PDB file of C-alpha atoms in Angstrom:
ATOM      1  CA  MET A   1     -90.047 187.088  37.842  1.00  0.00           C
ATOM      2  CA  LYS A   2     -93.606 186.396  36.676  1.00  0.00           C
ATOM      3  CA  GLN A   3     -92.327 185.449  33.214  1.00  0.00           C
ATOM      4  CA  TYR A   4     -89.790 183.078  34.767  1.00  0.00           C
ATOM      5  CA  ARG A   5     -92.524 181.300  36.745  1.00  0.00           C
ATOM      6  CA  GLN A   6     -94.629 180.870  33.614  1.00  0.00           C
ATOM      7  CA  LEU A   7     -91.673 179.346  31.762  1.00  0.00           C
ATOM      8  CA  SER A   8     -90.989 177.021  34.691  1.00  0.00           C
ATOM      9  CA  LEU A   9     -94.591 175.837  34.825  1.00  0.00           C
ATOM     10  CA  MET A  10     -94.622 175.295  31.068  1.00  0.00           C
ATOM     11  CA  SER A  11     -91.405 173.241  31.266  1.00  0.00           C
ATOM     12  CA  SER A  12     -92.895 171.089  34.027  1.00  0.00           C
ATOM     13  CA  PHE A  13     -96.026 170.496  31.954  1.00  0.00           C
ATOM     14  CA  VAL A  14     -93.991 169.490  28.888  1.00  0.00           C
ATOM     15  CA  ALA A  15     -91.860 167.123  30.981  1.00  0.00           C
ATOM     16  CA  LEU A  16     -94.970 165.515  32.486  1.00  0.00           C
ATOM     17  CA  ALA A  17     -96.507 165.076  29.042  1.00  0.00           C
ATOM     18  CA  LEU A  18     -93.343 163.428  27.720  1.00  0.00           C
ATOM     19  CA  MET A  19     -93.231 161.011  30.673  1.00  0.00           C
ATOM     20  CA  THR A  20     -96.871 160.077  30.094  1.00  0.00           C
ATOM     21  CA  MET A  21     -96.168 159.344  26.422  1.00  0.00           C
ATOM     22  CA  LEU A  22     -93.121 157.209  27.278  1.00  0.00           C
ATOM     23  CA  VAL A  23     -95.104 155.130  29.774  1.00  0.00           C
ATOM     24  CA  ALA A  24     -97.880 154.616  27.217  1.00  0.00           C
ATOM     25  CA  CYS A  25     -95.363 153.529  24.575  1.00  0.00           C
ATOM     26  CA  GLY A  26     -93.760 151.115  27.020  1.00  0.00           C
ATOM     27  CA  ASN A  27     -97.110 149.490  27.774  1.00  0.00           C
ATOM     28  CA  ALA A  28     -97.874 149.199  24.061  1.00  0.00           C
ATOM     29  CA  THR A  29     -94.495 147.536  23.474  1.00  0.00           C
ATOM     30  CA  ALA A  30     -95.070 145.097  26.323  1.00  0.00           C
ATOM     31  CA  ALA A  31     -98.481 144.205  24.912  1.00  0.00           C
ATOM     32  CA  THR A  32     -96.932 143.203  21.599  1.00  0.00           C
ATOM     33  CA  GLN A  33     -94.195 140.950  23.020  1.00  0.00           C
ATOM     34  CA  PRO A  34     -94.035 137.509  21.305  1.00  0.00           C
ATOM     35  CA  GLY A  35     -94.890 135.705  24.501  1.00  0.00           C
ATOM     36  CA  SER A  36     -98.194 137.524  24.905  1.00  0.00           C
ATOM     37  CA  THR A  37     -99.568 137.008  21.401  1.00  0.00           C
ATOM     38  CA  SER A  38    -101.845 134.087  20.465  1.00  0.00           C
ATOM     39  CA  VAL A  39    -101.026 132.057  17.370  1.00  0.00           C
ATOM     40  CA  LYS A  40    -103.828 130.389  15.461  1.00  0.00           C
ATOM     41  CA  THR A  41    -102.970 126.924  14.184  1.00  0.00           C
ATOM     42  CA  THR A  42    -104.770 125.013  11.466  1.00  0.00           C
ATOM     43  CA  PRO A  43    -106.044 121.658  12.767  1.00  0.00           C
ATOM     44  CA  PRO A  44    -104.846 118.591  10.837  1.00  0.00           C
ATOM     45  CA  LEU A  45    -107.155 117.314   8.133  1.00  0.00           C
ATOM     46  CA  SER A  46    -109.295 114.441   9.411  1.00  0.00           C
ATOM     47  CA  VAL A  47    -109.267 111.150   7.533  1.00  0.00           C
ATOM     48  CA  PRO A  48    -112.727 109.643   6.897  1.00  0.00           C
ATOM     49  CA  SER A  49    -113.433 106.373   8.689  1.00  0.00           C
ATOM     50  CA  LEU A  50    -113.512 103.022   6.879  1.00  0.00           C
ATOM     51  CA  GLN A  51    -116.867 102.338   8.558  1.00  0.00           C
ATOM     52  CA  LYS A  52    -118.940 102.883   5.408  1.00  0.00           C
ATOM     53  CA  THR A  53    -116.530 101.376   2.879  1.00  0.00           C
ATOM     54  CA  ASP A  54    -118.256  99.004   0.441  1.00  0.00           C
ATOM     55  CA  TRP A  55    -115.890  96.054   0.825  1.00  0.00           C
ATOM     56  CA  ALA A  56    -117.772  93.835  -1.619  1.00  0.00           C
ATOM     57  CA  ASN A  57    -116.811  96.275  -4.378  1.00  0.00           C
ATOM     58  CA  ILE A  58    -113.389  97.248  -3.027  1.00  0.00           C
ATOM     59  CA  ILE A  59    -111.830  93.771  -2.758  1.00  0.00           C
ATOM     60  CA  PRO A  60    -111.410  92.148  -6.204  1.00  0.00           C
ATOM     61  CA  GLY A  61    -112.935  88.694  -6.497  1.00  0.00           C
ATOM     62  CA  LYS A  62    -109.954  87.495  -8.551  1.00  0.00           C
ATOM     63  CA  GLU A  63    -107.721  87.975  -5.502  1.00  0.00           C
ATOM     64  CA  LEU A  64    -109.802  85.334  -3.716  1.00  0.00           C
ATOM     65  CA  GLY A  65    -109.888  83.020  -6.723  1.00  0.00           C
ATOM     66  CA  CYS A  66    -113.613  83.522  -7.279  1.00  0.00           C
ATOM     67  CA  PRO A  67    -114.886  81.818 -10.462  1.00  0.00           C
ATOM     68  CA  ALA A  68    -116.490  83.786 -13.261  1.00  0.00           C
ATOM     69  CA  PRO A  69    -120.285  83.353 -13.537  1.00  0.00           C
ATOM     70  CA  VAL A  70    -121.383  80.623 -15.945  1.00  0.00           C
ATOM     71  CA  SER A  71    -124.594  82.475 -16.828  1.00  0.00           C
ATOM     72  CA  SER A  72    -126.156  85.852 -16.116  1.00  0.00           C
ATOM     73  CA  GLY A  73    -128.181  84.379 -13.257  1.00  0.00           C
ATOM     74  CA  ASP A  74    -125.224  82.552 -11.691  1.00  0.00           C
ATOM     75  CA  PRO A  75    -124.248  83.971  -8.253  1.00  0.00           C
ATOM     76  CA  HIS A  76    -120.854  85.651  -8.328  1.00  0.00           C
ATOM     77  CA  GLY A  77    -118.767  88.305  -6.619  1.00  0.00           C
ATOM     78  CA  ILE A  78    -117.771  88.374  -2.966  1.00  0.00           C
ATOM     79  CA  GLN A  79    -119.641  88.585   0.326  1.00  0.00           C
ATOM     80  CA  VAL A  80    -118.651  90.053   3.699  1.00  0.00           C
ATOM     81  CA  ASP A  81    -119.060  87.449   6.462  1.00  0.00           C
ATOM     82  CA  ALA A  82    -117.664  89.439   9.405  1.00  0.00           C
ATOM     83  CA  LYS A  83    -116.233  92.886  10.054  1.00  0.00           C
ATOM     84  CA  GLN A  84    -114.633  94.746  12.955  1.00  0.00           C
ATOM     85  CA  LEU A  85    -113.099  98.208  13.282  1.00  0.00           C
ATOM     86  CA  ALA A  86    -110.464  98.837  15.956  1.00  0.00           C
ATOM     87  CA  ASP A  87    -107.300 100.904  16.305  1.00  0.00           C
ATOM     88  CA  VAL A  88    -104.377  98.526  16.822  1.00  0.00           C
ATOM     89  CA  THR A  89    -101.604 100.734  15.407  1.00  0.00           C
ATOM     90  CA  GLY A  90    -102.195 103.521  17.941  1.00  0.00           C
ATOM     91  CA  ASP A  91    -102.694 106.377  15.474  1.00  0.00           C
ATOM     92  CA  GLY A  92    -106.280 107.022  16.567  1.00  0.00           C
ATOM     93  CA  LYS A  93    -107.747 105.764  13.284  1.00  0.00           C
ATOM     94  CA  PRO A  94    -109.450 102.343  13.516  1.00  0.00           C
ATOM     95  CA  GLU A  95    -108.193  99.612  11.209  1.00  0.00           C
ATOM     96  CA  ALA A  96    -110.767  97.484   9.361  1.00  0.00           C
ATOM     97  CA  PHE A  97    -110.728  93.702   9.838  1.00  0.00           C
ATOM     98  CA  VAL A  98    -112.860  92.217   7.062  1.00  0.00           C
ATOM     99  CA  ALA A  99    -113.681  88.535   6.480  1.00  0.00           C
ATOM    100  CA  VAL A 100    -114.696  88.019   2.853  1.00  0.00           C
ATOM    101  CA  ALA A 101    -115.432  85.009   0.657  1.00  0.00           C
ATOM    102  CA  CYS A 102    -116.580  84.227  -2.854  1.00  0.00           C
ATOM    103  CA  VAL A 103    -120.319  83.959  -3.354  1.00  0.00           C
ATOM    104  CA  GLY A 104    -121.022  80.271  -3.977  1.00  0.00           C
ATOM    105  CA  SER A 105    -123.872  78.817  -6.007  1.00  0.00           C
ATOM    106  CA  THR A 106    -124.217  75.658  -3.901  1.00  0.00           C
ATOM    107  CA  GLU A 107    -121.966  76.001  -0.842  1.00  0.00           C
ATOM    108  CA  SER A 108    -119.934  78.658   0.944  1.00  0.00           C
ATOM    109  CA  TRP A 109    -116.314  79.426   0.125  1.00  0.00           C
ATOM    110  CA  PRO A 110    -113.375  79.786   2.538  1.00  0.00           C
ATOM    111  CA  ASP A 111    -113.037  83.145   4.239  1.00  0.00           C
ATOM    112  CA  HIS A 112    -110.066  85.458   3.805  1.00  0.00           C
ATOM    113  CA  LEU A 113    -109.473  87.817   6.730  1.00  0.00           C
ATOM    114  CA  GLU A 114    -108.010  91.081   5.429  1.00  0.00           C
ATOM    115  CA  VAL A 115    -106.725  94.035   7.479  1.00  0.00           C
ATOM    116  CA  PHE A 116    -106.818  97.591   6.106  1.00  0.00           C
ATOM    117  CA  ASP A 117    -105.063 100.718   7.374  1.00  0.00           C
ATOM    118  CA  GLY A 118    -107.486 103.074   9.138  1.00  0.00           C
ATOM    119  CA  ALA A 119    -105.465 106.113   8.027  1.00  0.00           C
ATOM    120  CA  SER A 120    -105.900 105.316   4.335  1.00  0.00           C
ATOM    121  CA  ASP A 121    -108.450 106.627   1.837  1.00  0.00           C
ATOM    122  CA  PRO A 122    -111.811 104.792   2.230  1.00  0.00           C
ATOM    123  CA  ALA A 123    -112.173 104.772  -1.558  1.00  0.00           C
ATOM    124  CA  HIS A 124    -108.761 103.099  -1.928  1.00  0.00           C
ATOM    125  CA  PRO A 125    -107.941 101.515   1.445  1.00  0.00           C
ATOM    126  CA  ARG A 126    -104.416 100.198   1.941  1.00  0.00           C
ATOM    127  CA  ARG A 127    -104.199  96.520   2.837  1.00  0.00           C
ATOM    128  CA  ILE A 128    -101.844  95.885   5.761  1.00  0.00           C
ATOM    129  CA  THR A 129    -101.952  92.095   5.599  1.00  0.00           C
ATOM    130  CA  THR A 130    -104.072  88.953   5.192  1.00  0.00           C
ATOM    131  CA  LEU A 131    -104.431  87.123   8.517  1.00  0.00           C
ATOM    132  CA  LEU A 132    -106.341  84.072   7.228  1.00  0.00           C
ATOM    133  CA  ASN A 133    -106.835  82.543   3.781  1.00  0.00           C
ATOM    134  CA  ASP A 134    -108.087  79.331   2.179  1.00  0.00           C
ATOM    135  CA  GLN A 135    -104.907  77.489   3.243  1.00  0.00           C
ATOM    136  CA  ASP A 136    -105.608  77.952   6.970  1.00  0.00           C
ATOM    137  CA  GLY A 137    -108.282  75.253   7.299  1.00  0.00           C
ATOM    138  CA  THR A 138    -108.102  72.241   9.631  1.00  0.00           C
ATOM    139  CA  ASP A 139    -109.430  69.699   7.125  1.00  0.00           C
ATOM    140  CA  GLY A 140    -106.203  68.807   5.355  1.00  0.00           C
ATOM    141  CA  SER A 141    -106.357  68.379   1.584  1.00  0.00           C
ATOM    142  CA  HIS A 142    -110.094  69.012   1.190  1.00  0.00           C
ATOM    143  CA  GLY A 143    -109.580  72.764   1.095  1.00  0.00           C
ATOM    144  CA  PHE A 144    -112.746  73.669   2.979  1.00  0.00           C
ATOM    145  CA  GLY A 145    -110.847  76.423   4.753  1.00  0.00           C
ATOM    146  CA  LEU A 146    -112.483  78.366   7.580  1.00  0.00           C
ATOM    147  CA  ARG A 147    -115.704  80.319   8.060  1.00  0.00           C
ATOM    148  CA  VAL A 148    -115.051  83.300  10.328  1.00  0.00           C
ATOM    149  CA  GLN A 149    -117.697  83.594  13.049  1.00  0.00           C
ATOM    150  CA  SER A 150    -116.388  86.515  15.118  1.00  0.00           C
ATOM    151  CA  ILE A 151    -113.529  89.035  15.302  1.00  0.00           C
ATOM    152  CA  LYS A 152    -112.644  90.619  18.650  1.00  0.00           C
ATOM    153  CA  VAL A 153    -109.926  93.202  19.291  1.00  0.00           C
ATOM    154  CA  SER A 154    -108.521  94.084  22.718  1.00  0.00           C
ATOM    155  CA  GLY A 155    -105.663  96.565  22.579  1.00  0.00           C
ATOM    156  CA  LYS A 156    -103.189  95.061  20.121  1.00  0.00           C
ATOM    157  CA  LEU A 157    -104.563  91.508  20.417  1.00  0.00           C
ATOM    158  CA  VAL A 158    -106.919  90.180  17.732  1.00  0.00           C
ATOM    159  CA  THR A 159    -108.937  87.018  18.432  1.00  0.00           C
ATOM    160  CA  VAL A 160    -110.714  85.277  15.554  1.00  0.00           C
ATOM    161  CA  VAL A 161    -113.174  82.419  16.066  1.00  0.00           C
ATOM    162  CA  SER A 162    -113.995  80.328  12.991  1.00  0.00           C
ATOM    163  CA  LYS A 163    -115.786  77.167  11.962  1.00  0.00           C
ATOM    164  CA  GLY A 164    -113.580  74.355  10.659  1.00  0.00           C
ATOM    165  CA  TRP A 165    -113.622  70.691   9.609  1.00  0.00           C
ATOM    166  CA  LEU A 166    -111.804  67.515  10.552  1.00  0.00           C
ATOM    167  CA  PRO A 167    -109.654  65.819   7.885  1.00  0.00           C
ATOM    168  CA  GLY A 168    -111.868  63.478   5.853  1.00  0.00           C
ATOM    169  CA  GLU A 169    -115.059  65.022   7.214  1.00  0.00           C
ATOM    170  CA  CYS A 170    -117.890  65.862   4.815  1.00  0.00           C
ATOM    171  CA  PHE A 171    -118.698  69.518   4.249  1.00  0.00           C
ATOM    172  CA  ALA A 172    -122.085  69.293   5.974  1.00  0.00           C
ATOM    173  CA  CYS A 173    -120.485  67.802   9.094  1.00  0.00           C
ATOM    174  CA  GLY A 174    -118.112  70.616  10.019  1.00  0.00           C
ATOM    175  CA  ASP A 175    -118.076  71.053  13.791  1.00  0.00           C
ATOM    176  CA  GLN A 176    -114.636  72.386  14.688  1.00  0.00           C
ATOM    177  CA  GLN A 177    -114.338  75.666  16.609  1.00  0.00           C
ATOM    178  CA  VAL A 178    -111.014  77.192  15.606  1.00  0.00           C
ATOM    179  CA  THR A 179    -109.575  80.119  17.568  1.00  0.00           C
ATOM    180  CA  ASP A 180    -106.618  82.088  16.182  1.00  0.00           C
ATOM    181  CA  THR A 181    -104.852  85.032  17.820  1.00  0.00           C
ATOM    182  CA  PHE A 182    -102.704  87.745  16.276  1.00  0.00           C
ATOM    183  CA  THR A 183    -100.752  90.496  18.061  1.00  0.00           C
ATOM    184  CA  TRP A 184     -99.628  93.791  16.509  1.00  0.00           C
ATOM    185  CA  ASN A 185     -95.961  94.403  17.419  1.00  0.00           C
ATOM    186  CA  GLY A 186     -95.679  97.892  15.966  1.00  0.00           C
ATOM    187  CA  THR A 187     -94.808  96.870  12.411  1.00  0.00           C
ATOM    188  CA  ARG A 188     -96.692  93.630  11.718  1.00  0.00           C
ATOM    189  CA  PHE A 189     -99.005  90.991  13.187  1.00  0.00           C
ATOM    190  CA  ILE A 190     -97.462  88.048  15.057  1.00  0.00           C
ATOM    191  CA  ARG A 191     -99.517  84.866  14.975  1.00  0.00           C
ATOM    192  CA  GLY A 192    -100.155  83.103  18.280  1.00  0.00           C
ATOM    193  CA  PRO A 193    -100.995  79.453  19.025  1.00  0.00           C
ATOM    194  CA  ARG A 194    -104.183  77.989  17.545  1.00  0.00           C
ATOM    195  CA  SER A 195    -106.935  76.343  19.567  1.00  0.00           C
ATOM    196  CA  VAL A 196    -109.182  73.709  17.949  1.00  0.00           C
ATOM    197  CA  VAL A 197    -112.164  72.371  19.886  1.00  0.00           C
ATOM    198  CA  ARG A 198    -114.802  69.917  18.693  1.00  0.00           C
ATOM    199  CA  MET A 199    -118.225  71.444  19.226  1.00  0.00           C
ATOM    200  CA  ALA A 200    -120.848  69.247  20.872  1.00  0.00           C
TER     201      ALA A 200
END
């Protein structure tokens, strides 16, 4: 009888040990379920801003029709007259709006307003479009063009204020305030109506 009790106690102990092991294994399995594991993701590579891009060296002068220097001391190249960075495409990367003109030896040249993709490489920025060029002046056949004074961006609306001339007016007499608007429609800029006001 004593031997039977010892065997019974031993069997109970073994059964209890097995149950404890099964419970432990079940908890370990639950802890490794797919829903309870954390997955580390690699953040997307950030694209450097166009803020520090040297536009005077990026935009070729020949694209603006800049003349070659007559002598080594003759002013040449291009100059940046106005610049604004703002995200109009909605990708979180500000586009660059850059007004550039040829460097003149005696008088200023017409501005070209270029727009560059904020998601592109600052060393080789991608041009989206040209909003203004030397054919957008208000002076008719003289070809004075415009001199961009300010660029403002609100949402997808771009407002550009420039100096212009009346037809037949001398270069020194320019007193037209020209306001142009452009709206980004998701694929391109749509030009709005132009306002021309004679400054007092």
